[in-house]
Short mmCIF file of C-alpha atoms and ligand atoms in Angstrom, two decimals:
data_model
loop_
_atom_site.label_atom_id
_atom_site.label_comp_id
_atom_site.label_asym_id
_atom_site.label_seq_id
_atom_site.Cartn_x
_atom_site.Cartn_y
_atom_site.Cartn_z
CA UNK A 1 -33.50 -61.57 -18.20
CA UNK A 2 -35.89 -61.03 -21.04
CA UNK A 3 -35.54 -57.53 -22.36
CA UNK A 4 -38.40 -55.10 -22.54
CA UNK A 5 -38.69 -52.09 -24.77
CA UNK A 6 -36.42 -49.06 -24.50
CA UNK A 7 -39.22 -47.36 -22.67
CA UNK A 8 -39.57 -50.04 -20.03
CA UNK A 9 -35.87 -50.41 -19.55
CA UNK A 10 -35.52 -46.70 -19.09
CA UNK A 11 -38.31 -46.68 -16.52
CA UNK A 12 -36.39 -49.25 -14.54
CA UNK A 13 -33.17 -47.29 -14.94
CA UNK A 14 -34.91 -44.17 -13.68
CA UNK A 15 -36.18 -46.08 -10.68
CA UNK A 16 -32.63 -46.85 -9.84
CA UNK A 17 -31.13 -43.49 -10.63
CA UNK A 18 -33.62 -42.01 -8.23
CA UNK A 19 -31.78 -43.81 -5.49
CA UNK A 20 -28.40 -42.63 -6.57
CA UNK A 21 -28.81 -38.93 -7.11
CA UNK A 22 -30.39 -36.27 -4.97
CA UNK A 23 -34.04 -35.58 -5.36
CA UNK A 24 -33.53 -32.13 -6.84
CA UNK A 25 -30.94 -33.48 -9.24
CA UNK A 26 -33.41 -36.14 -10.30
CA UNK A 27 -36.24 -33.67 -10.78
CA UNK A 28 -34.13 -31.21 -12.70
CA UNK A 29 -32.26 -33.51 -15.02
CA UNK A 30 -33.84 -36.91 -15.18
CA UNK A 31 -37.55 -36.70 -14.54
CA UNK A 32 -38.35 -35.60 -18.07
CA UNK A 33 -36.23 -38.08 -19.96
CA UNK A 34 -37.53 -41.05 -21.91
CA UNK A 35 -36.16 -44.27 -23.38
CA UNK A 36 -36.23 -43.75 -27.15
CA UNK A 37 -34.56 -46.78 -28.65
CA UNK A 38 -32.30 -49.67 -27.90
CA UNK A 39 -30.61 -51.18 -30.94
CA UNK A 40 -27.16 -52.66 -31.58
CA UNK A 41 -25.85 -51.91 -28.12
CA UNK A 42 -26.88 -48.26 -28.48
CA UNK A 43 -29.33 -46.99 -25.93
CA UNK A 44 -30.81 -43.64 -26.92
CA UNK A 45 -32.29 -41.42 -24.24
CA UNK A 46 -34.67 -38.62 -25.13
CA UNK A 47 -34.12 -35.34 -23.31
CA UNK A 48 -36.21 -32.16 -23.42
CA UNK A 49 -33.49 -29.74 -24.54
CA UNK A 50 -29.83 -29.22 -25.33
CA UNK A 51 -29.10 -27.93 -21.88
CA UNK A 52 -30.19 -31.14 -20.22
CA UNK A 53 -28.37 -33.17 -22.87
CA UNK A 54 -25.15 -31.38 -22.14
CA UNK A 55 -25.51 -31.63 -18.41
CA UNK A 56 -26.18 -35.34 -18.48
CA UNK A 57 -23.44 -35.95 -21.03
CA UNK A 58 -20.79 -34.24 -18.92
CA UNK A 59 -21.93 -35.09 -15.44
CA UNK A 60 -23.92 -38.25 -15.35
CA UNK A 61 -23.04 -40.24 -18.40
CA UNK A 62 -21.02 -42.89 -16.61
CA UNK A 63 -23.56 -43.36 -13.84
CA UNK A 64 -26.35 -43.66 -16.40
CA UNK A 65 -24.39 -46.02 -18.59
CA UNK A 66 -23.46 -48.20 -15.68
CA UNK A 67 -27.08 -48.42 -14.61
CA UNK A 68 -28.32 -49.17 -18.12
CA UNK A 69 -25.70 -51.91 -18.41
CA UNK A 70 -26.76 -53.41 -15.11
CA UNK A 71 -30.24 -53.84 -16.56
CA UNK A 72 -29.25 -54.83 -20.09
CA UNK A 73 -25.82 -56.18 -20.86
CA UNK A 74 -22.13 -55.37 -20.93
CA UNK A 75 -21.00 -53.14 -23.80
CA UNK A 76 -24.11 -51.04 -24.16
CA UNK A 77 -23.42 -47.35 -24.56
CA UNK A 78 -25.83 -44.51 -24.12
CA UNK A 79 -26.44 -41.32 -26.04
CA UNK A 80 -28.81 -38.42 -25.60
CA UNK A 81 -31.13 -37.02 -28.19
CA UNK A 82 -33.28 -33.95 -27.97
CA UNK A 83 -36.83 -35.06 -28.09
CA UNK A 84 -39.26 -32.45 -29.37
CA UNK A 85 -42.33 -34.41 -28.46
CA UNK A 86 -43.93 -33.16 -25.27
CA UNK A 87 -42.42 -35.01 -22.34
CA UNK A 88 -44.41 -38.04 -21.34
CA UNK A 89 -44.42 -38.30 -17.59
CA UNK A 90 -42.84 -41.52 -16.49
CA UNK A 91 -45.83 -43.50 -15.35
CA UNK A 92 -47.07 -42.32 -12.02
CA UNK A 93 -44.36 -39.74 -11.64
CA UNK A 94 -45.59 -36.25 -12.37
CA UNK A 95 -43.14 -34.54 -14.67
CA UNK A 96 -43.56 -30.89 -14.02
CA UNK A 97 -43.97 -30.75 -10.28
CA UNK A 98 -41.21 -28.72 -8.77
CA UNK A 99 -39.25 -29.98 -5.85
CA UNK A 100 -41.20 -29.76 -2.67
CA UNK A 101 -44.62 -29.23 -4.16
CA UNK A 102 -45.56 -32.83 -3.75
CA UNK A 103 -44.93 -32.84 -0.02
CA UNK A 104 -47.98 -32.09 2.00
CA UNK A 105 -49.44 -32.87 5.38
CA UNK A 106 -51.93 -35.08 3.60
CA UNK A 107 -49.37 -37.42 2.18
CA UNK A 108 -47.34 -37.63 5.36
CA UNK A 109 -48.06 -40.85 7.21
CA UNK A 110 -48.43 -40.14 10.90
CA UNK A 111 -47.37 -42.69 13.47
CA UNK A 112 -45.88 -42.81 16.93
CA UNK A 113 -42.42 -42.03 15.65
CA UNK A 114 -43.36 -38.67 14.16
CA UNK A 115 -46.69 -37.69 15.72
CA UNK A 116 -45.38 -34.81 17.80
CA UNK A 117 -43.32 -33.34 14.97
CA UNK A 118 -46.30 -33.62 12.63
CA UNK A 119 -48.72 -31.96 15.04
CA UNK A 120 -46.31 -29.18 15.84
CA UNK A 121 -45.55 -28.56 12.16
CA UNK A 122 -49.23 -28.39 11.35
CA UNK A 123 -49.83 -26.00 14.24
CA UNK A 124 -46.99 -23.78 13.07
CA UNK A 125 -48.44 -23.69 9.58
CA UNK A 126 -52.02 -23.06 10.69
CA UNK A 127 -51.30 -20.60 13.48
CA UNK A 128 -47.85 -19.16 13.00
CA UNK A 129 -45.98 -17.93 16.04
CA UNK A 130 -48.67 -18.90 18.48
CA UNK A 131 -47.88 -22.37 19.71
CA UNK A 132 -44.20 -23.12 19.28
CA UNK A 133 -41.65 -20.61 18.17
CA UNK A 134 -39.17 -21.66 17.06
CA UNK A 135 -40.10 -25.19 16.15
CA UNK A 136 -37.00 -27.34 15.97
CA UNK A 137 -37.48 -30.67 14.19
CA UNK A 138 -34.66 -33.13 14.75
CA UNK A 139 -34.11 -36.61 13.31
CA UNK A 140 -31.91 -38.89 11.22
CA UNK A 141 -31.48 -38.99 7.45
CA UNK A 142 -34.55 -39.73 5.35
CA UNK A 143 -37.08 -39.63 8.17
CA UNK A 144 -39.29 -36.88 6.83
CA UNK A 145 -37.86 -33.63 8.20
CA UNK A 146 -37.72 -31.90 4.83
CA UNK A 147 -41.10 -33.36 3.93
CA UNK A 148 -42.69 -31.66 6.94
CA UNK A 149 -40.91 -28.42 6.24
CA UNK A 150 -42.13 -28.40 2.64
CA UNK A 151 -45.62 -29.23 3.89
CA UNK A 152 -45.53 -26.14 6.10
CA UNK A 153 -44.29 -24.13 3.17
CA UNK A 154 -47.02 -25.31 0.84
CA UNK A 155 -49.76 -24.65 3.35
CA UNK A 156 -48.33 -21.23 4.14
CA UNK A 157 -48.28 -20.37 0.45
CA UNK A 158 -51.90 -21.46 0.17
CA UNK A 159 -52.68 -18.98 2.95
CA UNK A 160 -50.68 -16.33 1.08
CA UNK A 161 -48.20 -15.95 3.87
CA UNK A 162 -44.83 -14.52 3.03
CA UNK A 163 -42.64 -17.51 3.58
CA UNK A 164 -39.06 -18.38 2.84
CA UNK A 165 -37.95 -21.96 2.58
CA UNK A 166 -34.19 -22.18 2.51
CA UNK A 167 -31.60 -24.84 3.19
CA UNK A 168 -28.90 -23.71 5.57
CA UNK A 169 -26.49 -24.23 2.71
CA UNK A 170 -28.42 -21.81 0.49
CA UNK A 171 -28.66 -19.34 3.34
CA UNK A 172 -24.90 -19.54 3.78
CA UNK A 173 -24.23 -19.04 0.09
CA UNK A 174 -26.66 -16.19 -0.03
CA UNK A 175 -25.01 -14.55 2.93
CA UNK A 176 -21.52 -14.99 1.54
CA UNK A 177 -22.45 -13.53 -1.81
CA UNK A 178 -24.22 -10.64 -0.11
CA UNK A 179 -21.00 -9.91 1.76
CA UNK A 180 -19.04 -10.06 -1.47
CA UNK A 181 -21.33 -7.84 -3.45
CA UNK A 182 -21.88 -5.54 -0.49
CA UNK A 183 -25.59 -6.12 -0.63
CA UNK A 184 -26.10 -7.14 2.96
CA UNK A 185 -28.96 -4.68 3.26
CA UNK A 186 -30.90 -6.55 0.59
CA UNK A 187 -30.04 -9.80 2.27
CA UNK A 188 -31.49 -8.47 5.51
CA UNK A 189 -34.60 -7.28 3.80
CA UNK A 190 -35.11 -10.58 2.13
CA UNK A 191 -34.90 -12.67 5.26
CA UNK A 192 -36.55 -10.36 7.71
CA UNK A 193 -39.59 -9.28 5.79
CA UNK A 194 -41.32 -12.58 6.03
CA UNK A 195 -44.06 -14.12 8.11
CA UNK A 196 -42.25 -17.41 8.27
CA UNK A 197 -38.71 -18.59 7.89
CA UNK A 198 -38.23 -22.28 7.23
CA UNK A 199 -34.65 -23.47 7.35
CA UNK A 200 -33.70 -26.99 6.39
CA UNK A 201 -30.64 -28.77 7.81
CA UNK A 202 -29.46 -25.98 10.05
CA UNK A 203 -26.50 -28.08 11.19
CA UNK A 204 -24.82 -26.91 8.01
CA UNK A 205 -24.06 -23.51 9.49
CA UNK A 206 -22.27 -25.06 12.46
CA UNK A 207 -18.81 -23.64 12.89
CA UNK A 208 -19.29 -21.00 10.20
CA UNK A 209 -18.92 -18.13 12.60
CA UNK A 210 -20.15 -15.29 10.43
CA UNK A 211 -23.11 -17.18 9.09
CA UNK A 212 -24.05 -18.25 12.60
CA UNK A 213 -23.85 -14.65 13.66
CA UNK A 214 -25.99 -13.55 10.77
CA UNK A 215 -28.57 -16.22 11.49
CA UNK A 216 -28.57 -15.22 15.13
CA UNK A 217 -29.59 -11.69 14.15
CA UNK A 218 -32.15 -12.87 11.64
CA UNK A 219 -33.59 -15.12 14.30
CA UNK A 220 -33.84 -12.34 16.86
CA UNK A 221 -35.51 -9.88 14.55
CA UNK A 222 -38.04 -12.41 13.34
CA UNK A 223 -38.76 -13.71 16.79
CA UNK A 224 -39.18 -10.23 18.23
CA UNK A 225 -41.59 -9.41 15.45
CA UNK A 226 -43.53 -12.54 16.32
CA UNK A 227 -42.77 -14.34 13.09
CA UNK A 228 -42.68 -18.11 12.92
CA UNK A 229 -39.34 -19.88 12.61
CA UNK A 230 -39.04 -23.56 11.88
CA UNK A 231 -35.74 -25.33 11.49
CA UNK A 232 -34.79 -28.93 10.90
CA UNK A 233 -31.59 -30.62 11.89
CA UNK A 234 -30.00 -34.01 12.28
CA UNK A 235 -28.58 -32.95 15.65
CA UNK A 236 -29.92 -31.33 18.77
CA UNK A 237 -29.52 -27.57 19.21
CA UNK A 238 -26.59 -27.98 21.61
CA UNK A 239 -24.79 -30.09 19.03
CA UNK A 240 -25.52 -27.72 16.19
CA UNK A 241 -23.65 -24.75 17.53
CA UNK A 242 -21.19 -23.92 20.24
CA UNK A 243 -22.68 -20.50 20.50
CA UNK A 244 -24.81 -20.74 23.64
CA UNK A 245 -26.97 -17.74 22.84
CA UNK A 246 -27.98 -19.37 19.60
CA UNK A 247 -28.49 -22.90 20.84
CA UNK A 248 -30.57 -21.71 23.77
CA UNK A 249 -32.77 -19.70 21.43
CA UNK A 250 -33.22 -22.75 19.25
CA UNK A 251 -34.55 -24.49 22.35
CA UNK A 252 -36.96 -21.72 23.26
CA UNK A 253 -39.93 -23.22 21.51
CA UNK A 254 -40.38 -26.90 20.97
CA UNK A 255 -37.76 -29.47 20.06
CA UNK A 256 -39.66 -32.30 18.36
CA UNK A 257 -37.80 -35.41 17.33
CA UNK A 258 -38.64 -37.91 14.63
CA UNK A 259 -37.60 -41.48 15.35
CA UNK A 260 -37.10 -44.26 12.79
CA UNK A 261 -40.48 -45.79 11.87
CA UNK A 262 -41.49 -49.17 13.25
CA UNK A 263 -42.52 -52.04 11.01
CA UNK A 264 -46.22 -51.17 10.92
CA UNK A 265 -45.48 -47.58 9.99
CA UNK A 266 -43.12 -48.69 7.26
CA UNK A 267 -45.85 -50.83 5.72
CA UNK A 268 -48.29 -47.94 6.01
CA UNK A 269 -45.86 -45.56 4.34
CA UNK A 270 -45.23 -47.96 1.47
CA UNK A 271 -48.95 -48.43 1.02
CA UNK A 272 -49.50 -44.68 0.94
CA UNK A 273 -46.71 -44.19 -1.60
CA UNK A 274 -48.02 -46.93 -3.87
CA UNK A 275 -51.56 -45.55 -3.65
CA UNK A 276 -50.37 -42.06 -4.39
CA UNK A 277 -48.78 -43.29 -7.58
CA UNK A 278 -51.80 -45.29 -8.59
CA UNK A 279 -49.96 -48.59 -8.23
CA UNK A 280 -51.61 -51.62 -6.74
CA UNK A 281 -49.02 -53.53 -4.81
CA UNK A 282 -49.80 -56.69 -2.90
CA UNK A 283 -49.65 -56.46 0.87
CA UNK A 284 -47.05 -59.27 1.05
CA UNK A 285 -44.77 -57.23 -1.19
CA UNK A 286 -45.14 -54.17 1.01
CA UNK A 287 -44.43 -56.31 4.05
CA UNK A 288 -41.41 -57.83 2.43
CA UNK A 289 -39.98 -54.42 1.56
CA UNK A 290 -40.75 -53.09 5.03
CA UNK A 291 -38.72 -55.94 6.49
CA UNK A 292 -35.80 -55.31 4.19
CA UNK A 293 -35.35 -51.63 4.85
CA UNK A 294 -35.50 -50.58 8.44
CA UNK A 295 -34.15 -47.15 8.97
CA UNK A 296 -34.69 -44.81 6.14
CA UNK A 297 -37.90 -43.85 4.38
CA UNK A 298 -36.19 -42.45 1.35
CA UNK A 299 -34.59 -45.80 0.79
CA UNK A 300 -37.84 -47.57 1.44
CA UNK A 301 -39.45 -45.52 -1.31
CA UNK A 302 -36.57 -46.17 -3.65
CA UNK A 303 -36.91 -49.92 -3.18
CA UNK A 304 -40.62 -49.73 -3.87
CA UNK A 305 -40.00 -47.84 -7.12
CA UNK A 306 -37.33 -50.27 -8.09
CA UNK A 307 -39.54 -53.30 -7.47
CA UNK A 308 -42.42 -51.76 -9.43
CA UNK A 309 -40.18 -50.86 -12.35
CA UNK A 310 -38.59 -54.27 -12.32
CA UNK A 311 -41.91 -56.06 -12.47
CA UNK A 312 -42.99 -53.80 -15.29
CA UNK A 313 -39.77 -54.45 -17.13
CA UNK A 314 -40.34 -58.18 -16.94
CA UNK A 315 -44.02 -57.82 -17.59
CA UNK A 316 -44.76 -59.93 -14.51
CA UNK A 317 -46.86 -59.60 -11.45
CA UNK A 318 -44.99 -58.06 -8.56
CA UNK A 319 -44.57 -60.79 -5.95
CA UNK A 320 -42.35 -60.83 -2.86
CA UNK A 321 -39.96 -63.10 -4.77
CA UNK A 322 -39.72 -60.65 -7.63
CA UNK A 323 -39.26 -57.80 -5.18
CA UNK A 324 -36.41 -59.74 -3.61
CA UNK A 325 -34.82 -60.21 -7.00
CA UNK A 326 -35.19 -56.56 -7.86
CA UNK A 327 -33.25 -55.70 -4.74
CA UNK A 328 -30.56 -58.29 -5.34
CA UNK A 329 -29.85 -57.09 -8.82
CA UNK A 330 -28.72 -53.73 -7.72
CA UNK A 331 -25.13 -53.35 -6.74
CA UNK A 332 -25.49 -50.96 -3.88
CA UNK A 333 -29.07 -51.60 -2.92
CA UNK A 334 -28.86 -54.56 -0.63
CA UNK A 335 -26.15 -53.28 1.59
CA UNK A 336 -27.46 -49.77 1.76
CA UNK A 337 -29.99 -50.66 4.42
CA UNK A 338 -27.63 -51.88 7.04
CA UNK A 339 -24.70 -49.55 6.59
CA UNK A 340 -24.77 -46.32 8.48
CA UNK A 341 -22.37 -43.44 7.98
CA UNK A 342 -21.01 -44.03 11.47
CA UNK A 343 -20.12 -47.64 10.70
CA UNK A 344 -18.35 -46.62 7.54
CA UNK A 345 -16.40 -43.84 9.21
CA UNK A 346 -15.42 -46.22 11.98
CA UNK A 347 -14.13 -48.81 9.49
CA UNK A 348 -12.16 -46.21 7.55
CA UNK A 349 -10.76 -44.76 10.77
CA UNK A 350 -9.54 -48.16 11.90
CA UNK A 351 -7.95 -48.94 8.55
CA UNK A 352 -6.13 -45.62 8.32
CA UNK A 353 -5.32 -45.45 11.97
CA UNK A 354 -6.99 -42.15 12.63
CA UNK A 355 -10.07 -41.38 14.68
CA UNK A 356 -13.53 -40.83 13.26
CA UNK A 357 -13.33 -37.36 14.79
CA UNK A 358 -10.24 -36.59 12.75
CA UNK A 359 -12.05 -37.73 9.62
CA UNK A 360 -14.71 -35.15 10.33
CA UNK A 361 -12.18 -32.57 11.44
CA UNK A 362 -9.98 -30.05 9.70
CA UNK A 363 -6.52 -31.62 9.87
CA UNK A 364 -4.95 -31.46 6.46
CA UNK A 365 -1.91 -33.71 6.54
CA UNK A 366 -1.82 -36.09 3.62
CA UNK A 367 -2.68 -39.26 5.51
CA UNK A 368 -5.74 -37.76 7.16
CA UNK A 369 -6.86 -36.09 3.94
CA UNK A 370 -6.64 -39.36 2.04
CA UNK A 371 -8.54 -41.25 4.73
CA UNK A 372 -11.20 -38.56 4.66
CA UNK A 373 -11.58 -38.81 0.90
CA UNK A 374 -11.87 -42.57 1.09
CA UNK A 375 -14.58 -42.14 3.70
CA UNK A 376 -16.54 -39.84 1.39
CA UNK A 377 -16.08 -42.23 -1.49
CA UNK A 378 -17.40 -45.14 0.54
CA UNK A 379 -20.31 -43.12 1.87
CA UNK A 380 -21.27 -42.32 -1.70
CA UNK A 381 -20.83 -45.93 -2.74
CA UNK A 382 -22.49 -47.75 0.07
CA UNK A 383 -25.24 -45.53 1.39
CA UNK A 384 -28.15 -43.65 -0.10
CA UNK A 385 -26.92 -40.37 1.30
CA UNK A 386 -26.91 -37.50 -1.16
CA UNK A 387 -23.70 -35.57 -1.75
CA UNK A 388 -24.96 -32.79 0.48
CA UNK A 389 -25.72 -35.23 3.28
CA UNK A 390 -22.31 -36.80 2.96
CA UNK A 391 -20.84 -33.33 3.24
CA UNK A 392 -22.79 -32.81 6.43
CA UNK A 393 -21.70 -36.16 7.84
CA UNK A 394 -18.11 -35.29 7.10
CA UNK A 395 -18.07 -32.20 9.26
CA UNK A 396 -19.99 -29.73 7.11
CA UNK A 397 -18.09 -29.91 3.90
CA UNK A 398 -19.89 -28.77 0.84
CA UNK A 399 -21.03 -31.07 -1.87
CA UNK A 400 -18.36 -30.03 -4.37
CA UNK A 401 -15.72 -31.24 -1.91
CA UNK A 402 -17.51 -34.57 -1.81
CA UNK A 403 -17.67 -34.84 -5.61
CA UNK A 404 -14.01 -34.01 -5.83
CA UNK A 405 -13.12 -36.66 -3.24
CA UNK A 406 -15.20 -39.33 -4.93
CA UNK A 407 -13.70 -38.64 -8.35
CA UNK A 408 -10.20 -38.54 -7.00
CA UNK A 409 -10.50 -41.81 -5.12
CA UNK A 410 -12.16 -43.50 -8.11
CA UNK A 411 -9.12 -42.49 -10.14
CA UNK A 412 -6.61 -43.43 -7.46
CA UNK A 413 -8.18 -46.84 -7.19
CA UNK A 414 -7.38 -47.45 -10.82
CA UNK A 415 -3.76 -46.45 -10.44
CA UNK A 416 -2.80 -47.45 -6.96
CA UNK A 417 -3.04 -51.17 -6.20
CA UNK A 418 -2.19 -50.66 -2.54
CA UNK A 419 -5.00 -48.26 -1.99
CA UNK A 420 -7.26 -50.53 -3.97
CA UNK A 421 -6.47 -53.41 -1.64
CA UNK A 422 -6.94 -51.27 1.42
CA UNK A 423 -10.33 -50.05 0.24
CA UNK A 424 -11.32 -53.59 -0.68
CA UNK A 425 -10.39 -54.67 2.86
CA UNK A 426 -12.51 -51.93 4.35
CA UNK A 427 -15.41 -52.96 2.14
CA UNK A 428 -14.92 -56.56 3.12
CA UNK A 429 -14.97 -55.59 6.77
CA UNK A 430 -18.24 -53.81 6.13
CA UNK A 431 -19.56 -56.74 4.15
CA UNK A 432 -20.13 -54.75 0.98
CA UNK A 433 -19.25 -55.80 -2.50
CA UNK A 434 -16.81 -53.65 -4.35
CA UNK A 435 -18.44 -51.88 -7.23
CA UNK A 436 -17.08 -49.05 -9.33
CA UNK A 437 -17.81 -45.56 -8.14
CA UNK A 438 -21.19 -44.26 -9.09
CA UNK A 439 -19.96 -40.80 -9.88
P1 LIG B 1 -35.08 -35.95 5.80
O1 LIG B 1 -35.23 -34.52 5.39
O2 LIG B 1 -35.46 -36.19 7.22
O3 LIG B 1 -33.73 -36.51 5.48
P2 LIG B 1 -37.12 -36.37 3.81
O4 LIG B 1 -38.13 -35.44 4.32
O5 LIG B 1 -36.34 -35.96 2.62
O6 LIG B 1 -36.12 -36.81 4.97
O7 LIG B 1 -37.85 -37.76 3.55
C1 LIG B 1 -37.31 -38.75 2.71
C2 LIG B 1 -38.44 -39.37 1.90
O8 LIG B 1 -39.27 -40.10 2.74
C3 LIG B 1 -39.30 -38.34 1.22
O9 LIG B 1 -39.63 -38.80 -0.08
C4 LIG B 1 -40.52 -38.26 2.09
O10 LIG B 1 -41.67 -37.96 1.33
C5 LIG B 1 -40.60 -39.64 2.64
N1 LIG B 1 -41.21 -39.67 3.99
C6 LIG B 1 -40.57 -39.50 5.16
N2 LIG B 1 -41.42 -39.62 6.19
C7 LIG B 1 -42.63 -39.87 5.66
C8 LIG B 1 -43.92 -40.11 6.22
N3 LIG B 1 -44.12 -40.12 7.54
N4 LIG B 1 -44.93 -40.34 5.35
C9 LIG B 1 -44.73 -40.35 4.03
N5 LIG B 1 -43.54 -40.15 3.45
C10 LIG B 1 -42.49 -39.90 4.24
MG1 LIG B 2 -33.85 -33.30 4.47
#
């Protein structure tokens, strides 16, 4: 491949990193970086301040280096330099927009798969606590649940409504630290003095008895006071909690599901994303990408970014052929579309002779624990799930557990040929290539 400038290469690298890290991670640490120079196998990345430099150096160096190498050549090493010049937004990507701000009802593409959820979300934002309360939005990974929730949030802020947007994980942490610091009264105040409570990924509180209890009370007080509650989840209320009082309350209003988008909707979404970024992308390219990625919109977007960056890197027109090449080049990309967490868990379960349930469960004997860690490692490797989502898949573990598992298995694989073979067999059974851990 002909090499472009440091700037172009870095754009392409960013396109790829976007797929590999969570959105908030990307926004916080990567969105304001630039490609400064590429000379003598040294790739220098400009970062806005020492804090970001240190974070990237300690946490993401190997992932970044691996990605740079995949787009340049073996042996390149990266370094970070503080760049005093004002950050230049990577083309099309606004630099200073905080997470969530860019999600609105306007840039949500409505189709049969999400029409009800969209209409209900809009109604909740326009006329809180009149139509559906609570509104429960349910659907698989990357289908737009958080997007809708942010859209409600942004509209509510525009109307000056007191609104809290919180992930169930944040709520849990908040609650636990309130217990520790004996500031539960403040916690109560915070969550109950609002017009609207928006909680993302409520399944995270499943099985955490005290947090469930706390949420139950929060819910009741808000609902009694006629305040709007909207929650999202990847499971139905009955599967979120065993506590009947809570699950039945979650069903009180409307349960609106979002299904995977059909082909036409996928093309429409790609078109909207390209337009929003001021990119002109040929219809055949959008159609090609929509055929390649079937389930997940986040992944669809990632592939679009990757194809655009790749064409820019080569200085060529983006054609379906080039788009195909951009997808092939990436180690994890191609397989990511077809592999679901369930398939991976099933394959690991078979190999380790445990059940998928046990992988998600709490048993701590060594064999089960190892199998579980391998499952997390493979989920990180072969899907576009974020660490938090992997944690959720694996029975509500938090993301630090996932990081730990991925690091440990990456290390074990270097030292334990038997495990290495076993993991390679699992990957073969899933049809993935074995690539080093992206951690
Ligand atoms: P979820 O929370 O369901 O896992 P997200 O809301 O994070 O999914 O969506 C993943 C990505 O897909 C986001 O970048 C979001 O903007 C985009 N997306 C999802 N659905 C749509 C849609 N209908 N129109 C436009 N973009 C969408
Ligand atoms: Mg989400």
